């Protein structure tokens, strides 16, 4: 089992930045693909970004491309999401997840709220 705990969310003005962290425990995430998802009220859950186990492959939703950067530190068992140039439409609960590939995720965190004011 992998336990995931997100942190770093908060309230920020439009144009600002936040860095989310996802700390894993229970077992190493070094062999897992990791993803960041978000869920806004009234909207479906969206995969924002994902990173392969080695960090060599990253993918981004079109809505965040060029503004968000995913990274991982397997030695620290942690994944990050640097969010720059934030927009009000980025407001959501952000979740990290671990899985065997970019399509199927087996373990989920509890989420962290990100609110971007205009």
Coordinates of C-alpha atoms in Angstrom, one line a residue:
X1 CA 0.0 0.0 0.0
X2 CA 1.0 3.5 -0.7
X3 CA -0.2 6.4 1.4
X4 CA -0.1 9.8 -0.3
X5 CA -0.4 13.2 1.4
X6 CA -0.7 16.4 -0.5
X7 CA 0.3 19.8 0.8
X8 CA 1.0 23.3 -0.4
X9 CA -2.5 24.4 -1.4
X10 CA -4.0 27.7 -0.4
X11 CA -5.4 31.0 -1.5
X12 CA -3.5 33.0 -4.1
X13 CA -4.2 35.9 -6.4
X14 CA -4.4 35.4 -10.2
X15 CA -1.0 35.4 -11.7
X16 CA 0.6 34.0 -8.5
X17 CA 2.3 30.7 -7.9
X18 CA 2.0 27.7 -5.7
X19 CA 4.0 24.5 -5.3
X20 CA 2.1 21.4 -4.4
X21 CA 3.9 18.5 -2.8
X22 CA 2.8 14.9 -2.6
X23 CA 4.6 12.9 0.1
X24 CA 4.4 9.1 -0.1
X25 CA 4.8 6.5 2.6
X26 CA 4.3 2.8 3.0
X27 CA 6.5 1.9 0.1
X28 CA 8.7 3.5 -2.5
X29 CA 7.0 5.2 -5.4
X30 CA 10.1 4.9 -7.6
X31 CA 8.4 2.3 -9.8
X32 CA 5.1 4.1 -10.1
X33 CA 3.8 6.6 -12.6
X34 CA 2.5 9.6 -10.6
X35 CA -0.3 12.0 -11.6
X36 CA -1.8 15.2 -10.4
X37 CA -5.6 15.5 -10.8
X38 CA -8.1 18.3 -9.9
X39 CA -11.8 18.4 -9.2
X40 CA -13.7 21.7 -9.3
X41 CA -17.3 22.0 -8.2
X42 CA -19.7 21.0 -11.0
X43 CA -16.9 19.7 -13.2
X44 CA -15.5 16.3 -13.8
X45 CA -12.1 15.3 -12.4
X46 CA -9.3 16.2 -14.7
X47 CA -5.8 14.9 -15.0
X48 CA -3.6 17.9 -14.9
X49 CA -0.2 16.3 -15.3
X50 CA 1.6 13.0 -15.0
X51 CA 5.2 11.8 -14.8
X52 CA 6.7 8.4 -15.5
X53 CA 8.6 6.5 -12.8
X54 CA 11.9 7.8 -14.0
X55 CA 10.8 11.3 -14.6
X56 CA 11.7 11.0 -18.3
X57 CA 8.2 11.4 -19.6
X58 CA 5.8 14.1 -18.5
X59 CA 2.3 15.0 -19.9
X60 CA 0.1 18.0 -19.3
X61 CA -3.4 19.0 -19.9
X62 CA -3.7 21.7 -22.6
X63 CA -5.2 24.0 -20.0
X64 CA -2.0 24.1 -17.9
X65 CA 0.7 23.5 -20.5
X66 CA 3.4 26.1 -20.2
X67 CA 2.2 27.1 -16.7
X68 CA 2.5 24.0 -14.6
X69 CA 5.6 21.8 -14.1
X70 CA 5.5 18.3 -12.6
X71 CA 8.7 16.8 -11.1
X72 CA 9.6 14.0 -8.7
X73 CA 12.3 13.1 -6.2
X74 CA 12.3 9.4 -5.8
X75 CA 15.0 9.6 -3.1
X76 CA 12.5 11.7 -1.0
X77 CA 9.5 9.7 -2.2
X78 CA 7.9 12.9 -3.2
X79 CA 6.2 14.4 -6.3
X80 CA 5.7 18.1 -6.9
X81 CA 3.5 20.3 -9.0
X82 CA 4.8 23.9 -9.6
X83 CA 1.9 26.1 -10.6
X84 CA 2.7 29.5 -12.1
X85 CA 0.6 32.1 -13.7
X86 CA -2.4 30.8 -11.9
X87 CA -5.9 31.6 -13.1
X88 CA -9.3 31.6 -11.3
X89 CA -10.3 28.6 -13.4
X90 CA -7.4 26.7 -11.7
X91 CA -9.5 26.7 -8.5
X92 CA -10.1 23.1 -7.5
X93 CA -9.1 20.4 -5.1
X94 CA -5.9 18.9 -6.3
X95 CA -5.1 15.2 -5.8
X96 CA -2.0 13.2 -6.4
X97 CA -2.2 9.5 -7.4
X98 CA 0.2 6.6 -8.0
X99 CA -0.3 3.9 -10.6
X100 CA 1.3 1.4 -12.9
X101 CA 0.9 3.6 -16.0
X102 CA -0.7 6.9 -17.0
X103 CA -4.2 5.4 -17.4
X104 CA -4.7 3.5 -14.2
X105 CA -4.1 4.8 -10.7
X106 CA -4.3 2.6 -7.7
X107 CA -3.5 5.0 -4.8
X108 CA -4.9 8.4 -4.1
X109 CA -4.3 11.2 -1.6
X110 CA -6.9 13.1 0.2
X111 CA -6.5 16.3 -1.8
X112 CA -5.5 19.9 -1.1
X113 CA -7.6 23.0 -1.9
X114 CA -6.2 25.6 -4.4
X115 CA -8.2 28.8 -4.7
X116 CA -7.2 31.5 -7.1
X117 CA -8.9 34.9 -6.7
X118 CA -9.4 37.3 -9.5

